[in-house]
Tab-separated table of C-alpha atoms in Angstrom:
chain	number	residue	atom	x	y	z
A	922	MET	CA	0.000	0.000	0.000
A	923	LEU	CA	2.792	2.439	0.838
A	924	ILE	CA	4.517	1.703	-2.480
A	925	ALA	CA	1.272	2.250	-4.411
A	926	LEU	CA	0.549	5.533	-2.642
A	927	GLY	CA	4.147	6.708	-3.150
A	928	ALA	CA	3.915	5.954	-6.865
A	929	TRP	CA	0.609	7.838	-7.041
A	930	VAL	CA	2.150	10.932	-5.382
A	931	ILE	CA	5.069	10.905	-7.852
A	932	LEU	CA	2.687	10.538	-10.793
A	933	MET	CA	0.577	13.441	-9.546
A	934	CYS	CA	3.688	15.611	-9.285
A	935	LEU	CA	4.709	14.756	-12.854
A	936	ALA	CA	1.177	15.394	-14.111
A	937	ASN	CA	1.283	18.905	-12.660
A	938	SER	CA	4.824	19.778	-13.653
A	939	HIS	CA	4.077	22.934	-15.655
A	940	ASP	CA	2.909	26.490	-14.917
A	941	GLU	CA	-0.793	25.902	-15.649
A	942	ALA	CA	-1.158	22.762	-13.569
A	943	LEU	CA	-4.147	24.003	-11.586
A	944	THR	CA	-6.079	25.223	-14.627
A	945	LEU	CA	-6.060	22.075	-16.747
A	946	THR	CA	-9.106	21.192	-18.796
A	947	PRO	CA	-11.323	18.476	-17.270
A	948	ASN	CA	-10.017	14.899	-17.411
A	949	THR	CA	-6.832	15.954	-19.165
A	950	LEU	CA	-3.575	14.455	-17.966
A	951	VAL	CA	-0.456	16.383	-18.944
A	952	ILE	CA	2.968	15.044	-17.893
A	953	SER	CA	6.107	17.044	-18.487
A	954	LEU	CA	9.525	15.980	-17.246
A	955	ASP	CA	11.066	19.298	-18.285
A	956	VAL	CA	10.560	21.211	-15.017
A	957	GLY	CA	11.964	24.708	-14.833
A	958	VAL	CA	12.321	27.166	-11.939
A	959	THR	CA	8.865	28.665	-12.429
A	960	GLU	CA	7.290	25.181	-12.457
A	961	PHE	CA	9.204	23.902	-9.420
A	962	LYS	CA	6.917	25.674	-6.930
A	963	ALA	CA	3.850	24.147	-8.550
A	964	LEU	CA	5.566	20.776	-8.422
A	965	ILE	CA	6.275	21.087	-4.681
A	966	TRP	CA	2.783	22.407	-3.958
A	967	THR	CA	1.218	19.507	-5.838
A	968	GLY	CA	3.481	17.050	-4.027
A	969	ILE	CA	2.416	18.370	-0.605
A	970	GLN	CA	-1.281	18.174	-1.410
A	971	SER	CA	-0.938	14.729	-2.974
A	972	SER	CA	0.954	13.508	0.097
A	973	ILE	CA	-1.891	14.725	2.334
A	974	ILE	CA	-4.428	12.854	0.201
A	975	ALA	CA	-2.215	9.744	0.263
A	976	ALA	CA	-1.999	9.986	4.072
A	977	LEU	CA	-5.795	10.136	4.341
A	978	ILE	CA	-6.133	7.085	2.089
A	979	TRP	CA	-3.554	5.317	4.264
A	980	VAL	CA	-5.665	6.114	7.352
A	981	ILE	CA	-8.664	4.391	5.739
A	982	TYR	CA	-6.513	1.337	4.999
A	983	TRP	CA	-4.828	1.336	8.432
A	984	LEU	CA	-8.104	1.568	10.390
A	985	ASN	CA	-9.510	-1.319	8.347
A	986	LYS	CA	-6.392	-3.408	9.042
A	987	ARG	CA	-5.886	-2.628	12.725
A	988	PHE	CA	-9.459	-2.387	13.985
A	989	LEU	CA	-12.021	-3.815	11.574
A	990	ILE	CA	-10.016	-6.916	10.632
A	991	ALA	CA	-7.848	-7.410	13.727
A	992	LYS	CA	-10.559	-6.646	16.303
A	993	LEU	CA	-13.993	-7.185	14.789
A	994	LEU	CA	-13.250	-9.966	12.307
A	995	GLY	CA	-10.559	-11.627	14.408
A	996	GLN	CA	-12.434	-11.582	17.731
A	997	PHE	CA	-16.154	-11.277	16.945
A	998	GLY	CA	-16.613	-12.915	13.547
A	999	LEU	CA	-17.735	-12.052	10.030
A	1000	PHE	CA	-21.186	-10.600	10.817
A	1001	ASN	CA	-19.820	-8.057	13.259
A	1002	TYR	CA	-17.076	-7.186	10.773
A	1003	LEU	CA	-19.631	-6.476	8.002
A	1004	CYS	CA	-21.746	-4.341	10.337
A	1005	GLY	CA	-18.694	-2.455	11.531
A	1006	THR	CA	-17.525	-1.886	7.953
A	1007	PHE	CA	-20.910	-0.420	7.001
A	1008	VAL	CA	-20.822	2.033	9.910
A	1009	TYR	CA	-17.168	2.787	9.135
A	1010	LEU	CA	-18.072	3.702	5.519
A	1011	LEU	CA	-20.868	6.032	6.647
A	1012	ILE	CA	-18.652	7.898	9.134
A	1013	CYS	CA	-15.192	7.796	7.598
A	1014	THR	CA	-16.033	8.681	3.977
A	1015	PRO	CA	-17.505	12.188	4.534
A	1016	VAL	CA	-14.801	13.029	7.102
A	1017	VAL	CA	-11.938	12.057	4.782
A	1018	PHE	CA	-13.394	13.669	1.666
A	1019	SER	CA	-14.299	16.882	3.495
A	1020	LEU	CA	-10.587	17.187	4.299
A	1021	ILE	CA	-9.634	16.376	0.701
A	1022	ASN	CA	-12.041	18.979	-0.699
A	1023	VAL	CA	-10.364	21.685	1.381
A	1024	LEU	CA	-7.211	21.264	-0.715
A	1025	PRO	CA	-6.959	23.451	-3.851
A	1026	ILE	CA	-5.972	20.466	-5.972
A	1027	SER	CA	-9.393	18.880	-5.392
A	1028	GLY	CA	-10.926	21.558	-7.633
A	1029	GLN	CA	-9.381	19.742	-10.600
A	1030	THR	CA	-11.132	16.839	-12.239
A	1031	LEU	CA	-8.031	14.837	-13.069
A	1032	LEU	CA	-8.579	11.098	-13.276
A	1033	LEU	CA	-5.837	10.538	-10.694
A	1034	ILE	CA	-7.658	12.355	-7.851
A	1035	PRO	CA	-10.236	10.361	-5.811
A	1036	SER	CA	-12.519	13.384	-5.290
A	1037	ASN	CA	-14.475	16.122	-7.012
A	1038	ALA	CA	-15.810	19.587	-6.251
A	1039	GLN	CA	-19.475	18.573	-6.277
A	1040	GLY	CA	-19.825	17.628	-2.586
A	1041	ILE	CA	-18.556	15.225	0.022
A	1042	PHE	CA	-21.651	13.014	-0.001
A	1043	GLN	CA	-21.398	12.033	-3.665
A	1044	PRO	CA	-21.927	8.281	-4.313
A	1045	GLN	CA	-18.542	7.990	-6.033
A	1046	ASN	CA	-16.847	8.941	-2.767
A	1047	TYR	CA	-18.473	6.007	-0.964
A	1048	VAL	CA	-17.686	3.753	-3.923
A	1049	PHE	CA	-14.037	4.752	-3.704
A	1050	THR	CA	-13.826	4.002	0.055
A	1051	PHE	CA	-15.703	0.729	-0.367
A	1052	SER	CA	-13.439	-0.305	-3.257
A	1053	LEU	CA	-10.340	0.466	-1.195
A	1054	ILE	CA	-11.607	-1.697	1.676
A	1055	ALA	CA	-12.835	-4.485	-0.621
A	1056	LEU	CA	-9.532	-4.688	-2.503
A	1057	SER	CA	-7.242	-4.389	0.518
A	1058	THR	CA	-9.059	-6.789	2.860
A	1059	PRO	CA	-8.146	-10.038	0.983
A	1060	ILE	CA	-4.542	-8.857	0.725
A	1061	ILE	CA	-4.429	-8.065	4.456
A	1062	LEU	CA	-5.940	-11.454	5.329
A	1063	LEU	CA	-3.464	-13.230	3.063
A	1064	CYS	CA	-0.509	-11.423	4.650
A	1065	ARG	CA	-1.831	-12.153	8.149
A	1066	HIS	CA	-2.228	-15.837	7.256
A	1067	HIS	CA	1.317	-15.960	5.881
A	1068	ARG	CA	2.743	-14.315	9.004
A	1069	THR	CA	0.773	-16.681	11.236
A	1070	GLU	CA	2.016	-19.728	9.311
A	1071	ARG	CA	5.598	-18.461	9.503
A	1072	LYS	CA	5.352	-17.839	13.252
A	1073	LEU	CA	3.832	-21.286	13.802
A	1074	PHE	CA	6.636	-22.859	11.787
A	1075	GLU	CA	9.294	-20.948	13.735
A	1076	LEU	CA	7.625	-21.880	17.022
A	1077	GLU	CA	7.481	-25.528	15.979
A	1078	GLN	CA	11.174	-25.473	15.103
A	1079	GLN	CA	12.031	-23.809	18.417
A	1080	ASN	CA	9.963	-26.345	20.371
A	1081	LYS	CA	11.573	-29.193	18.455
A	1082	GLN	CA	15.065	-27.898	19.169
A	1083	ALA	CA	14.221	-27.275	22.831
A	1084	GLU	CA	12.840	-30.801	23.216
A	1085	LEU	CA	15.881	-32.326	21.532
A	1086	THR	CA	18.209	-30.331	23.780
A	1087	LEU	CA	16.290	-31.401	26.872
A	1088	LEU	CA	16.358	-35.070	25.878
A	1089	GLN	CA	20.056	-34.918	25.091
A	1090	GLN	CA	20.822	-33.217	28.390
A	1091	GLN	CA	19.031	-36.049	30.170
A	1092	ILE	CA	21.446	-38.540	28.605
A	1093	ASN	CA	24.857	-36.899	28.924
A	1094	PRO	CA	25.036	-36.573	32.751
A	1095	HIS	CA	24.266	-40.275	33.106
A	1096	PHE	CA	27.398	-41.197	31.136
A	1097	LEU	CA	29.546	-38.879	33.209
A	1098	PHE	CA	28.165	-40.186	36.487
A	1099	ASN	CA	28.841	-43.837	35.620
A	1100	SER	CA	32.319	-43.110	34.297
A	1101	LEU	CA	33.333	-41.102	37.345
A	1102	ASN	CA	32.110	-43.935	39.566
A	1103	ASN	CA	34.326	-46.332	37.652
A	1104	ILE	CA	37.382	-44.123	38.062
A	1105	TYR	CA	36.638	-43.461	41.709
A	1106	GLY	CA	36.491	-47.182	42.470
A	1107	LYS	CA	39.731	-47.940	40.620
A	1108	VAL	CA	41.585	-45.037	42.217
A	1109	LEU	CA	40.562	-46.175	45.688
A	1110	CYS	CA	41.946	-49.634	44.875
A	1111	GLN	CA	45.053	-48.082	43.306
A	1112	SER	CA	44.359	-50.146	40.215
A	1113	ASP	CA	46.596	-49.966	37.151
A	1114	ASP	CA	43.428	-49.672	35.095
A	1115	ALA	CA	42.759	-46.129	36.349
A	1116	PRO	CA	44.867	-44.413	33.608
A	1117	ASN	CA	43.002	-46.382	30.924
A	1118	LEU	CA	39.680	-45.355	32.411
A	1119	ILE	CA	40.752	-41.722	32.441
A	1120	GLU	CA	41.812	-41.954	28.799
A	1121	HIS	CA	38.492	-43.475	27.782
A	1122	LEU	CA	36.583	-40.948	29.853
A	1123	SER	CA	38.527	-38.136	28.197
A	1124	SER	CA	37.479	-39.428	24.775
A	1125	LEU	CA	33.871	-39.729	25.933
A	1126	LEU	CA	33.816	-36.155	27.222
A	1127	GLN	CA	35.534	-34.829	24.120
A	1128	HIS	CA	32.858	-36.384	21.923
A	1129	SER	CA	30.021	-35.208	24.182
A	1130	VAL	CA	31.279	-31.624	24.515
A	1131	TYR	CA	32.520	-30.945	20.982
A	1132	ARG	CA	30.249	-33.204	18.901
A	1133	GLY	CA	27.365	-34.179	21.145
A	1134	HIS	CA	25.405	-30.963	20.512
A	1135	LYS	CA	25.788	-30.982	16.733
A	1136	ASP	CA	22.930	-31.985	14.485
A	1137	PHE	CA	24.973	-34.693	12.771
A	1138	VAL	CA	28.414	-36.271	13.127
A	1139	PRO	CA	30.306	-38.831	11.007
A	1140	LEU	CA	29.140	-42.372	11.690
A	1141	GLU	CA	32.692	-43.531	12.439
A	1142	ASP	CA	33.053	-40.855	15.161
A	1143	GLU	CA	29.914	-42.113	16.841
A	1144	LEU	CA	31.134	-45.718	16.679
A	1145	ASN	CA	34.485	-44.691	18.179
A	1146	TYR	CA	32.555	-43.101	21.028
A	1147	ILE	CA	30.787	-46.450	21.585
A	1148	ARG	CA	34.100	-48.342	21.478
A	1149	HIS	CA	35.539	-46.125	24.222
A	1150	PHE	CA	32.408	-46.645	26.276
A	1151	ILE	CA	32.629	-50.440	25.901
A	1152	GLU	CA	36.309	-50.479	26.823
A	1153	LEU	CA	35.558	-48.457	29.923
A	1154	GLN	CA	32.805	-50.880	30.972
A	1155	LYS	CA	34.922	-53.951	30.203
A	1156	VAL	CA	37.488	-52.844	32.784
A	1157	ARG	CA	34.793	-52.486	35.412
A	1158	LEU	CA	32.926	-55.745	34.640
A	1159	SER	CA	35.859	-57.956	33.784
A	1160	GLY	CA	35.144	-61.573	34.773
A	1161	ASN	CA	31.397	-61.013	35.157
A	1162	ILE	CA	30.424	-60.539	31.549
A	1163	ASN	CA	30.603	-62.290	28.190
A	1164	LEU	CA	30.859	-59.809	25.337
A	1165	SER	CA	30.174	-60.403	21.664
A	1166	ILE	CA	30.983	-57.178	19.812
A	1167	ASN	CA	30.690	-56.508	16.087
A	1168	LEU	CA	31.399	-52.840	15.386
A	1169	PRO	CA	33.009	-52.669	11.938
A	1170	ARG	CA	34.971	-49.593	10.978
A	1171	PHE	CA	33.650	-47.335	8.237
A	1172	ASN	CA	36.652	-45.094	7.707
A	1173	ASN	CA	35.717	-44.372	4.102
A	1174	SER	CA	32.040	-43.862	4.831
A	1175	ALA	CA	30.541	-40.409	4.352
A	1176	HIS	CA	27.414	-41.282	6.322
A	1177	GLN	CA	26.239	-38.904	9.031
A	1178	ILE	CA	24.195	-39.667	12.143
A	1179	THR	CA	22.742	-37.686	15.022
A	1180	PRO	CA	25.134	-38.032	17.991
A	1181	LEU	CA	24.393	-40.010	21.145
A	1182	LEU	CA	21.657	-42.189	19.663
A	1183	LEU	CA	23.345	-45.571	19.279
A	1184	ILE	CA	24.849	-45.419	22.756
A	1185	VAL	CA	21.435	-45.541	24.467
A	1186	PRO	CA	20.569	-49.251	23.964
A	1187	ILE	CA	24.222	-50.199	24.590
A	1188	GLU	CA	24.306	-48.272	27.847
A	1189	ASN	CA	20.983	-49.876	28.757
A	1190	ALA	CA	22.495	-53.357	28.246
A	1191	PHE	CA	25.455	-52.590	30.499
A	1192	LYS	CA	23.127	-51.092	33.108
A	1193	HIS	CA	21.295	-54.424	33.303
A	1194	ALA	CA	24.639	-56.213	33.492
A	1195	ILE	CA	25.666	-54.064	36.449
A	1196	ALA	CA	22.319	-54.651	38.157
A	1197	ASN	CA	22.804	-58.385	37.607
A	1198	SER	CA	26.497	-58.358	38.553
A	1199	LEU	CA	26.294	-61.354	40.910
A	1200	GLU	CA	25.658	-63.574	37.900
A	1201	ARG	CA	27.538	-63.850	34.675
A	1202	CYS	CA	25.854	-61.709	32.023
A	1203	ASN	CA	25.909	-62.000	28.245
A	1204	ILE	CA	25.897	-58.941	26.001
A	1205	ARG	CA	25.814	-59.037	22.209
A	1206	ILE	CA	26.246	-55.886	20.116
A	1207	ASP	CA	25.981	-56.199	16.345
A	1208	CYS	CA	26.133	-53.206	13.994
A	1209	LYS	CA	25.727	-53.425	10.220
A	1210	LEU	CA	25.519	-50.906	7.393
A	1211	ASP	CA	23.660	-51.862	4.222
A	1212	GLY	CA	23.697	-48.944	1.796
A	1213	ASN	CA	22.207	-46.092	3.814
A	1214	ARG	CA	20.449	-48.426	6.248
A	1215	LEU	CA	22.165	-48.797	9.608
A	1216	ALA	CA	21.050	-51.706	11.799
A	1217	LEU	CA	22.004	-52.150	15.457
A	1218	ILE	CA	21.084	-55.194	17.543
A	1219	CYS	CA	21.831	-55.115	21.246
A	1220	GLU	CA	21.067	-58.069	23.531
A	1221	ASN	CA	21.723	-58.718	27.207
A	1222	SER	CA	20.813	-61.431	29.694
A	1223	PHE	CA	17.379	-60.993	31.221
A	1224	SER	CA	16.556	-62.825	34.432
A	1225	GLU	CA	13.232	-63.304	36.200
A	1226	GLN	CA	14.449	-61.090	39.034
A	1227	MET	CA	15.141	-58.253	36.571
A	1228	ALA	CA	11.651	-58.648	35.114
A	1229	GLU	CA	10.158	-58.445	38.599
A	1230	ASP	CA	12.192	-55.325	39.385
A	1231	MET	CA	10.996	-53.683	36.167
A	1232	LYS	CA	7.354	-54.347	37.076
A	1233	GLN	CA	7.823	-52.790	40.490
A	1234	ASN	CA	9.569	-49.685	39.109
A	1235	LYS	CA	7.645	-49.038	35.907
A	1236	GLU	CA	7.856	-45.268	36.187
A	1237	HIS	CA	11.668	-45.411	36.375
A	1238	THR	CA	12.192	-48.165	33.820
A	1239	GLY	CA	13.257	-47.596	30.237
A	1240	VAL	CA	13.637	-43.806	30.518
A	1241	GLY	CA	16.673	-43.845	28.221
A	1242	LEU	CA	14.894	-45.936	25.582
A	1243	GLN	CA	11.786	-43.743	25.811
A	1244	ASN	CA	13.927	-40.649	25.278
A	1245	LEU	CA	15.606	-42.403	22.369
A	1246	SER	CA	12.209	-43.099	20.800
A	1247	LYS	CA	11.219	-39.421	21.126
A	1248	ARG	CA	14.490	-38.214	19.608
A	1249	LEU	CA	14.158	-40.621	16.685
A	1250	SER	CA	10.585	-39.435	16.047
A	1251	LEU	CA	11.708	-35.805	16.019
A	1252	ILE	CA	14.817	-36.270	13.889
A	1253	TYR	CA	14.229	-39.254	11.619
A	1254	ALA	CA	10.418	-39.316	11.583
A	1255	ASN	CA	9.452	-42.225	9.299
A	1256	ASN	CA	13.047	-43.183	8.505
A	1257	HIS	CA	13.640	-45.423	11.509
A	1258	GLN	CA	12.425	-48.486	13.384
A	1259	LEU	CA	12.905	-49.123	17.096
A	1260	ASN	CA	11.750	-52.271	18.873
A	1261	TYR	CA	12.789	-53.434	22.311
A	1262	GLY	CA	11.620	-55.842	24.992
A	1263	PRO	CA	12.225	-59.289	26.532
A	1264	LYS	CA	12.881	-62.140	24.141
A	1265	GLY	CA	13.192	-65.415	25.990
A	1266	ASP	CA	16.007	-65.126	28.491
A	1267	HIS	CA	17.396	-61.996	26.792
A	1268	TRP	CA	16.423	-58.363	26.502
A	1269	GLN	CA	16.749	-57.279	22.905
A	1270	CYS	CA	16.761	-53.871	21.259
A	1271	ASN	CA	16.607	-53.560	17.453
A	1272	LEU	CA	17.282	-50.170	15.910
A	1273	GLU	CA	17.315	-49.322	12.197
A	1274	ILE	CA	17.981	-45.843	10.817
A	1275	GLU	CA	18.039	-44.517	7.268
A	1276	LEU	CA	21.190	-42.373	7.335
A	1277	THR	CA	21.848	-39.223	5.355
């Protein structure tokens, strides 16, 4: 609207750019770009009057946008908007055109001026106001709809990012807590394994701090993170666990994956092994890459006592896997499959992701 009114003001100035601008014959449009000193005053005077008319037209548009559409239509519905528009036409039109008719330029009958010298209650004045409202209302509604859609999209993205950050923050401290417990126990025993634990913990923290908050990391970096985690747990559970690990290296792979996803079922398996530490526990981790499809199978021993404990602590059971399911739904949507639960005497978690 501002661009259209600005163009109209410029065109009015050009149309009155000669010394007889205010005495033109009816409905005659004369444009001269050759403006001399004597015509410059007429040009400025026409520009001022045209700007006043443009401001009044803008007021009609602005009141329709801010009050009729935003208040009446937005809060009270279509019927109230139509009634309000009718009253607005009856009141606003004579007020605006009485101000326009005060200007000397309104005495002309140029086609570019939305007025005449025959009176402020002429039907064409109401037609002009109604046309302005009728033409601008769909454009205003379309712009409002576009802005609303954009804000909803931005809000959805912000909520998604906030939820992902929250879920990821729920995972990282758990790793640190377990690792520090391992080191603390070995240091108290003055074990030679303490330096190895510190080295593995350093690698874990480096991945979590520098890569854990990125959207995607190389698949091989994520698998290295898992290898350090397994080595750290092997030192702690040595003699109480049977491990079957298949984590092939993909040094030449360009595949990317969201960080700290694959570690969740693996950490869950070791957590059950620790809880069942009086017995010998079996853990099998198998990772395969077929094209873009990554498959991870993680199994661990599952005793009747563990099943009973899970029933008694349902609200605290499987939090990591539930968070994993939410993260996968937010990031990979329909490009993943996650299934987990008891399978005979084992707990099994199957995860498949279509990588980028």
